[in-house]
Amino acid sequence: MADQLTMSPQLLDYVRDFSLREDDVLRELREETAELPGGTALQTHPEEGQFLSLLVRLTGAAAVLELGTYTGYSALCMARALPVDGLLVTCDITDRWPSIGVPYWKRAGVADRVEQRIGDAVAVLGELLAEQGPARFDVVFIDADKANYPRYYEQSLELVRPGGLIVVDNTLFFGRVADPAFTDADTEGVRALNALVRDDDRVEVSMLTIADGVTLARRKEA
Ligand code: CA
């Protein structure tokens, strides 16, 4: 017997059949996104979205920061899990893709909990730190461009409160992290992030093999 499951399409269908609770709003946003060029690869998997929603509830988060809005599927999942007076700040380099998600946020009744920021994520994180000070967020979800992952992680560690959670997406990066043939800036960015997190005494860590790899890093109390 294998000591680790390999996720076949058949088994993934089974997981979805027996756990997914995606409603019409989420499904329609996912279907609209899938029609975009590269949409299916860039979009958060539905079971991962549901996991993010559960994480927000489990941590009792009231303030969440997301880097990489894309069409707003994961933002919708997390915003719904917030209390009514909660806040999700979500940032993307362009308004082009997030604008697709806005009507869905409205339909779900969570648009008033979502604050959009458009711009380079390093700059946006710097602005947030200057405006609101450190340790402002309970959960940070990092899912922007991969080459800058190490910088985003360092900035996120300042912005997340002690005991708060950093969630990093795509940390297995289509399996490329473990294949030395890939030396592009994105793969190297994810590798550098993984090495940084592994050796970082400031956090407790778990690297999950769901979706495209999801790393959880909890900032330790001082
Ligand atoms: Ca992603």
mmCIF file of C-alpha atoms and ligand atoms in Angstrom:
data_model
loop_
_atom_site.group_PDB
_atom_site.id
_atom_site.type_symbol
_atom_site.label_atom_id
_atom_site.label_comp_id
_atom_site.label_asym_id
_atom_site.label_seq_id
_atom_site.Cartn_x
_atom_site.Cartn_y
_atom_site.Cartn_z
ATOM 1 C CA MET A 1 0.000 0.000 0.000
ATOM 2 C CA ALA A 2 1.273 3.458 -0.927
ATOM 3 C CA ASP A 3 2.147 5.698 2.021
ATOM 4 C CA GLN A 4 0.759 8.740 0.198
ATOM 5 C CA LEU A 5 -2.265 9.099 -2.050
ATOM 6 C CA THR A 6 -1.886 10.199 -5.632
ATOM 7 C CA MET A 7 -4.812 12.415 -6.548
ATOM 8 C CA SER A 8 -6.398 10.978 -9.685
ATOM 9 C CA PRO A 9 -9.186 12.819 -11.552
ATOM 10 C CA GLN A 10 -11.552 10.091 -10.346
ATOM 11 C CA LEU A 11 -10.572 10.605 -6.712
ATOM 12 C CA LEU A 12 -10.812 14.387 -7.053
ATOM 13 C CA ASP A 13 -14.357 13.974 -8.391
ATOM 14 C CA TYR A 14 -15.097 11.842 -5.339
ATOM 15 C CA VAL A 15 -13.702 14.503 -2.975
ATOM 16 C CA ARG A 16 -15.880 17.109 -4.658
ATOM 17 C CA ASP A 17 -18.970 14.858 -4.616
ATOM 18 C CA PHE A 18 -18.618 14.240 -0.910
ATOM 19 C CA SER A 19 -17.525 17.628 0.401
ATOM 20 C CA LEU A 20 -18.223 20.515 -1.932
ATOM 21 C CA ARG A 21 -21.018 22.888 -0.971
ATOM 22 C CA GLU A 22 -20.508 25.427 -3.725
ATOM 23 C CA ASP A 23 -23.699 27.424 -4.275
ATOM 24 C CA ASP A 24 -24.993 29.115 -7.460
ATOM 25 C CA VAL A 25 -23.146 32.418 -6.896
ATOM 26 C CA LEU A 26 -19.772 30.705 -6.532
ATOM 27 C CA ARG A 27 -20.432 28.233 -9.334
ATOM 28 C CA GLU A 28 -21.487 30.951 -11.773
ATOM 29 C CA LEU A 29 -18.404 33.046 -10.938
ATOM 30 C CA ARG A 30 -16.205 29.979 -11.444
ATOM 31 C CA GLU A 31 -17.869 29.200 -14.770
ATOM 32 C CA GLU A 32 -17.469 32.779 -15.987
ATOM 33 C CA THR A 33 -13.800 32.733 -14.946
ATOM 34 C CA ALA A 34 -13.178 29.403 -16.696
ATOM 35 C CA GLU A 35 -14.006 31.071 -20.020
ATOM 36 C CA LEU A 36 -11.141 33.575 -19.633
ATOM 37 C CA PRO A 37 -7.751 32.771 -21.192
ATOM 38 C CA GLY A 38 -5.880 30.778 -18.527
ATOM 39 C CA GLY A 39 -8.907 31.064 -16.257
ATOM 40 C CA THR A 40 -9.031 27.464 -15.081
ATOM 41 C CA ALA A 41 -5.312 27.463 -14.161
ATOM 42 C CA LEU A 42 -5.371 30.798 -12.329
ATOM 43 C CA GLN A 43 -8.606 30.287 -10.449
ATOM 44 C CA THR A 44 -8.766 28.939 -6.925
ATOM 45 C CA HIS A 45 -10.107 25.382 -6.933
ATOM 46 C CA PRO A 46 -13.592 25.146 -5.404
ATOM 47 C CA GLU A 47 -12.492 22.785 -2.630
ATOM 48 C CA GLU A 48 -9.638 25.157 -1.796
ATOM 49 C CA GLY A 49 -12.067 28.083 -1.666
ATOM 50 C CA GLN A 50 -14.215 26.138 0.755
ATOM 51 C CA PHE A 51 -11.098 25.362 2.818
ATOM 52 C CA LEU A 52 -10.174 29.065 2.959
ATOM 53 C CA SER A 53 -13.685 29.837 4.131
ATOM 54 C CA LEU A 54 -13.377 27.250 6.883
ATOM 55 C CA LEU A 55 -9.951 28.624 7.914
ATOM 56 C CA VAL A 56 -11.410 32.120 8.309
ATOM 57 C CA ARG A 57 -14.153 30.692 10.529
ATOM 58 C CA LEU A 58 -11.773 28.476 12.519
ATOM 59 C CA THR A 59 -9.462 31.378 13.284
ATOM 60 C CA GLY A 60 -12.392 33.653 14.128
ATOM 61 C CA ALA A 61 -10.813 36.224 11.821
ATOM 62 C CA ALA A 62 -12.357 39.690 11.556
ATOM 63 C CA ALA A 63 -9.706 41.168 9.240
ATOM 64 C CA VAL A 64 -8.298 39.303 6.262
ATOM 65 C CA LEU A 65 -5.793 40.456 3.657
ATOM 66 C CA GLU A 66 -5.571 38.841 0.219
ATOM 67 C CA LEU A 67 -2.774 39.354 -2.312
ATOM 68 C CA GLY A 68 -3.987 38.436 -5.790
ATOM 69 C CA THR A 69 -7.720 38.998 -6.239
ATOM 70 C CA TYR A 70 -7.991 37.716 -9.799
ATOM 71 C CA THR A 71 -11.769 37.365 -10.422
ATOM 72 C CA GLY A 72 -12.610 37.333 -6.743
ATOM 73 C CA TYR A 73 -13.580 33.695 -6.123
ATOM 74 C CA SER A 74 -11.379 33.188 -3.053
ATOM 75 C CA ALA A 75 -12.295 36.717 -1.876
ATOM 76 C CA LEU A 76 -15.960 35.729 -2.001
ATOM 77 C CA CYS A 77 -15.279 32.522 -0.068
ATOM 78 C CA MET A 78 -13.372 34.351 2.673
ATOM 79 C CA ALA A 79 -15.638 37.419 2.854
ATOM 80 C CA ARG A 80 -18.654 35.205 3.458
ATOM 81 C CA ALA A 81 -16.906 33.577 6.411
ATOM 82 C CA LEU A 82 -16.281 36.943 8.104
ATOM 83 C CA PRO A 83 -18.587 38.481 10.684
ATOM 84 C CA VAL A 84 -20.918 41.199 9.283
ATOM 85 C CA ASP A 85 -18.565 43.928 10.525
ATOM 86 C CA GLY A 86 -15.487 42.076 9.223
ATOM 87 C CA LEU A 87 -13.097 43.358 6.585
ATOM 88 C CA LEU A 88 -11.390 41.741 3.632
ATOM 89 C CA VAL A 89 -8.746 43.854 1.916
ATOM 90 C CA THR A 90 -7.918 42.352 -1.467
ATOM 91 C CA CYS A 91 -5.231 43.601 -3.799
ATOM 92 C CA ASP A 92 -4.458 43.050 -7.465
ATOM 93 C CA ILE A 93 -2.135 44.665 -10.012
ATOM 94 C CA THR A 94 -5.116 45.440 -12.300
ATOM 95 C CA ASP A 95 -8.828 46.124 -11.913
ATOM 96 C CA ARG A 96 -9.597 44.142 -15.056
ATOM 97 C CA TRP A 97 -10.151 40.744 -13.403
ATOM 98 C CA PRO A 98 -11.469 41.827 -9.976
ATOM 99 C CA SER A 99 -14.231 43.832 -11.718
ATOM 100 C CA ILE A 100 -15.672 40.501 -12.876
ATOM 101 C CA GLY A 101 -16.110 39.404 -9.260
ATOM 102 C CA VAL A 102 -17.715 42.575 -7.899
ATOM 103 C CA PRO A 103 -21.288 41.782 -9.068
ATOM 104 C CA TYR A 104 -20.974 38.343 -7.451
ATOM 105 C CA TRP A 105 -19.801 39.882 -4.158
ATOM 106 C CA LYS A 106 -22.881 42.118 -4.319
ATOM 107 C CA ARG A 107 -25.203 39.209 -5.063
ATOM 108 C CA ALA A 108 -23.765 37.339 -2.064
ATOM 109 C CA GLY A 109 -24.328 40.405 0.134
ATOM 110 C CA VAL A 110 -20.676 40.788 1.137
ATOM 111 C CA ALA A 111 -19.489 43.663 -1.089
ATOM 112 C CA ASP A 112 -19.550 46.058 1.868
ATOM 113 C CA ARG A 113 -16.979 43.882 3.673
ATOM 114 C CA VAL A 114 -14.540 43.967 0.763
ATOM 115 C CA GLU A 115 -12.041 46.757 0.211
ATOM 116 C CA GLN A 116 -10.224 46.601 -3.116
ATOM 117 C CA ARG A 117 -6.741 47.942 -3.666
ATOM 118 C CA ILE A 118 -5.234 48.125 -7.117
ATOM 119 C CA GLY A 119 -1.479 48.276 -7.576
ATOM 120 C CA ASP A 120 1.826 46.543 -7.075
ATOM 121 C CA ALA A 121 1.468 44.319 -4.012
ATOM 122 C CA VAL A 122 4.797 45.367 -2.426
ATOM 123 C CA ALA A 123 3.639 48.994 -2.575
ATOM 124 C CA VAL A 124 0.118 48.182 -1.337
ATOM 125 C CA LEU A 125 1.505 46.227 1.618
ATOM 126 C CA GLY A 126 3.776 49.170 2.414
ATOM 127 C CA GLU A 127 0.763 51.522 2.316
ATOM 128 C CA LEU A 128 -1.266 49.277 4.599
ATOM 129 C CA LEU A 129 1.576 49.121 7.100
ATOM 130 C CA ALA A 130 1.977 52.903 7.056
ATOM 131 C CA GLU A 131 -1.790 53.573 7.318
ATOM 132 C CA GLN A 132 -2.849 50.928 9.792
ATOM 133 C CA GLY A 133 0.297 49.818 11.561
ATOM 134 C CA PRO A 134 1.618 46.293 12.131
ATOM 135 C CA ALA A 135 -0.346 43.222 13.268
ATOM 136 C CA ARG A 136 -3.585 44.550 11.753
ATOM 137 C CA PHE A 137 -4.763 41.297 10.129
ATOM 138 C CA ASP A 138 -5.838 37.918 11.488
ATOM 139 C CA VAL A 139 -5.293 36.048 8.231
ATOM 140 C CA VAL A 140 -3.220 36.866 5.131
ATOM 141 C CA PHE A 141 -3.697 34.863 1.916
ATOM 142 C CA ILE A 142 -0.753 35.184 -0.486
ATOM 143 C CA ASP A 143 -1.667 34.289 -4.067
ATOM 144 C CA ALA A 144 -0.088 37.012 -6.237
ATOM 145 C CA ASP A 145 2.858 36.724 -8.659
ATOM 146 C CA LYS A 146 5.208 33.983 -7.528
ATOM 147 C CA ALA A 147 8.576 35.662 -8.198
ATOM 148 C CA ASN A 148 7.949 38.090 -5.327
ATOM 149 C CA TYR A 149 6.667 35.527 -2.831
ATOM 150 C CA PRO A 150 9.594 35.929 -0.380
ATOM 151 C CA ARG A 151 8.999 39.701 -0.169
ATOM 152 C CA TYR A 152 5.266 39.296 0.241
ATOM 153 C CA TYR A 153 5.847 36.788 3.018
ATOM 154 C CA GLU A 154 8.166 39.119 4.947
ATOM 155 C CA GLN A 155 5.732 42.010 4.631
ATOM 156 C CA SER A 156 2.805 39.777 5.586
ATOM 157 C CA LEU A 157 4.604 38.699 8.753
ATOM 158 C CA GLU A 158 4.583 42.333 9.837
ATOM 159 C CA LEU A 159 0.924 42.788 8.958
ATOM 160 C CA VAL A 160 -0.426 39.619 10.589
ATOM 161 C CA ARG A 161 -0.986 39.622 14.333
ATOM 162 C CA PRO A 162 0.892 37.239 16.651
ATOM 163 C CA GLY A 163 -1.175 34.034 16.619
ATOM 164 C CA GLY A 164 -2.514 34.957 13.175
ATOM 165 C CA LEU A 165 -2.218 32.882 10.058
ATOM 166 C CA ILE A 166 -0.435 33.321 6.732
ATOM 167 C CA VAL A 167 -1.747 31.065 3.969
ATOM 168 C CA VAL A 168 0.385 30.767 0.842
ATOM 169 C CA ASP A 169 -1.069 29.311 -2.350
ATOM 170 C CA ASN A 170 0.638 27.290 -5.104
ATOM 171 C CA THR A 171 3.592 26.273 -2.951
ATOM 172 C CA LEU A 172 4.081 23.101 -5.017
ATOM 173 C CA PHE A 173 3.692 25.111 -8.240
ATOM 174 C CA PHE A 174 2.459 22.353 -10.570
ATOM 175 C CA GLY A 175 5.190 20.092 -9.163
ATOM 176 C CA ARG A 176 7.912 22.310 -10.655
ATOM 177 C CA VAL A 177 9.483 23.114 -7.272
ATOM 178 C CA ALA A 178 10.844 19.559 -7.093
ATOM 179 C CA ASP A 179 11.983 19.408 -10.733
ATOM 180 C CA PRO A 180 15.434 21.000 -11.291
ATOM 181 C CA ALA A 181 14.641 21.450 -15.013
ATOM 182 C CA PHE A 182 12.508 24.483 -14.062
ATOM 183 C CA THR A 183 14.577 27.584 -13.266
ATOM 184 C CA ASP A 184 12.154 30.374 -14.238
ATOM 185 C CA ALA A 185 11.630 33.335 -11.884
ATOM 186 C CA ASP A 186 8.222 32.118 -10.676
ATOM 187 C CA THR A 187 9.407 28.626 -9.765
ATOM 188 C CA GLU A 188 12.520 30.076 -8.081
ATOM 189 C CA GLY A 189 10.309 32.508 -6.162
ATOM 190 C CA VAL A 190 8.183 29.686 -4.794
ATOM 191 C CA ARG A 191 11.311 27.636 -3.943
ATOM 192 C CA ALA A 192 12.835 30.604 -2.097
ATOM 193 C CA LEU A 193 9.607 31.101 -0.163
ATOM 194 C CA ASN A 194 9.458 27.421 0.784
ATOM 195 C CA ALA A 195 13.064 27.516 2.061
ATOM 196 C CA LEU A 196 12.370 30.732 3.971
ATOM 197 C CA VAL A 197 9.316 29.284 5.695
ATOM 198 C CA ARG A 198 11.020 25.980 6.503
ATOM 199 C CA ASP A 199 13.844 27.766 8.340
ATOM 200 C CA ASP A 200 11.707 30.458 9.959
ATOM 201 C CA ASP A 201 11.480 30.189 13.760
ATOM 202 C CA ARG A 202 8.895 32.972 13.847
ATOM 203 C CA VAL A 203 6.175 30.628 12.571
ATOM 204 C CA GLU A 204 4.658 27.191 13.006
ATOM 205 C CA VAL A 205 4.168 25.540 9.655
ATOM 206 C CA SER A 206 2.243 22.919 7.745
ATOM 207 C CA MET A 207 2.593 22.343 4.009
ATOM 208 C CA LEU A 208 -0.580 20.833 2.622
ATOM 209 C CA THR A 209 -0.732 18.879 -0.609
ATOM 210 C CA ILE A 210 -4.246 19.991 -1.510
ATOM 211 C CA ALA A 211 -4.926 21.819 -4.790
ATOM 212 C CA ASP A 212 -1.525 23.132 -6.025
ATOM 213 C CA GLY A 213 0.044 23.073 -2.559
ATOM 214 C CA VAL A 214 -1.065 25.316 0.306
ATOM 215 C CA THR A 215 1.304 26.316 3.116
ATOM 216 C CA LEU A 216 -0.021 27.411 6.492
ATOM 217 C CA ALA A 217 2.332 29.511 8.620
ATOM 218 C CA ARG A 218 1.076 30.659 12.011
ATOM 219 C CA ARG A 219 2.933 33.624 13.491
ATOM 220 C CA LYS A 220 4.100 32.687 16.956
ATOM 221 C CA GLU A 221 3.349 34.871 19.934
ATOM 222 C CA ALA A 222 6.448 36.751 21.077
HETATM 223 CA CA CA B 1 -3.523 30.407 -6.787
#
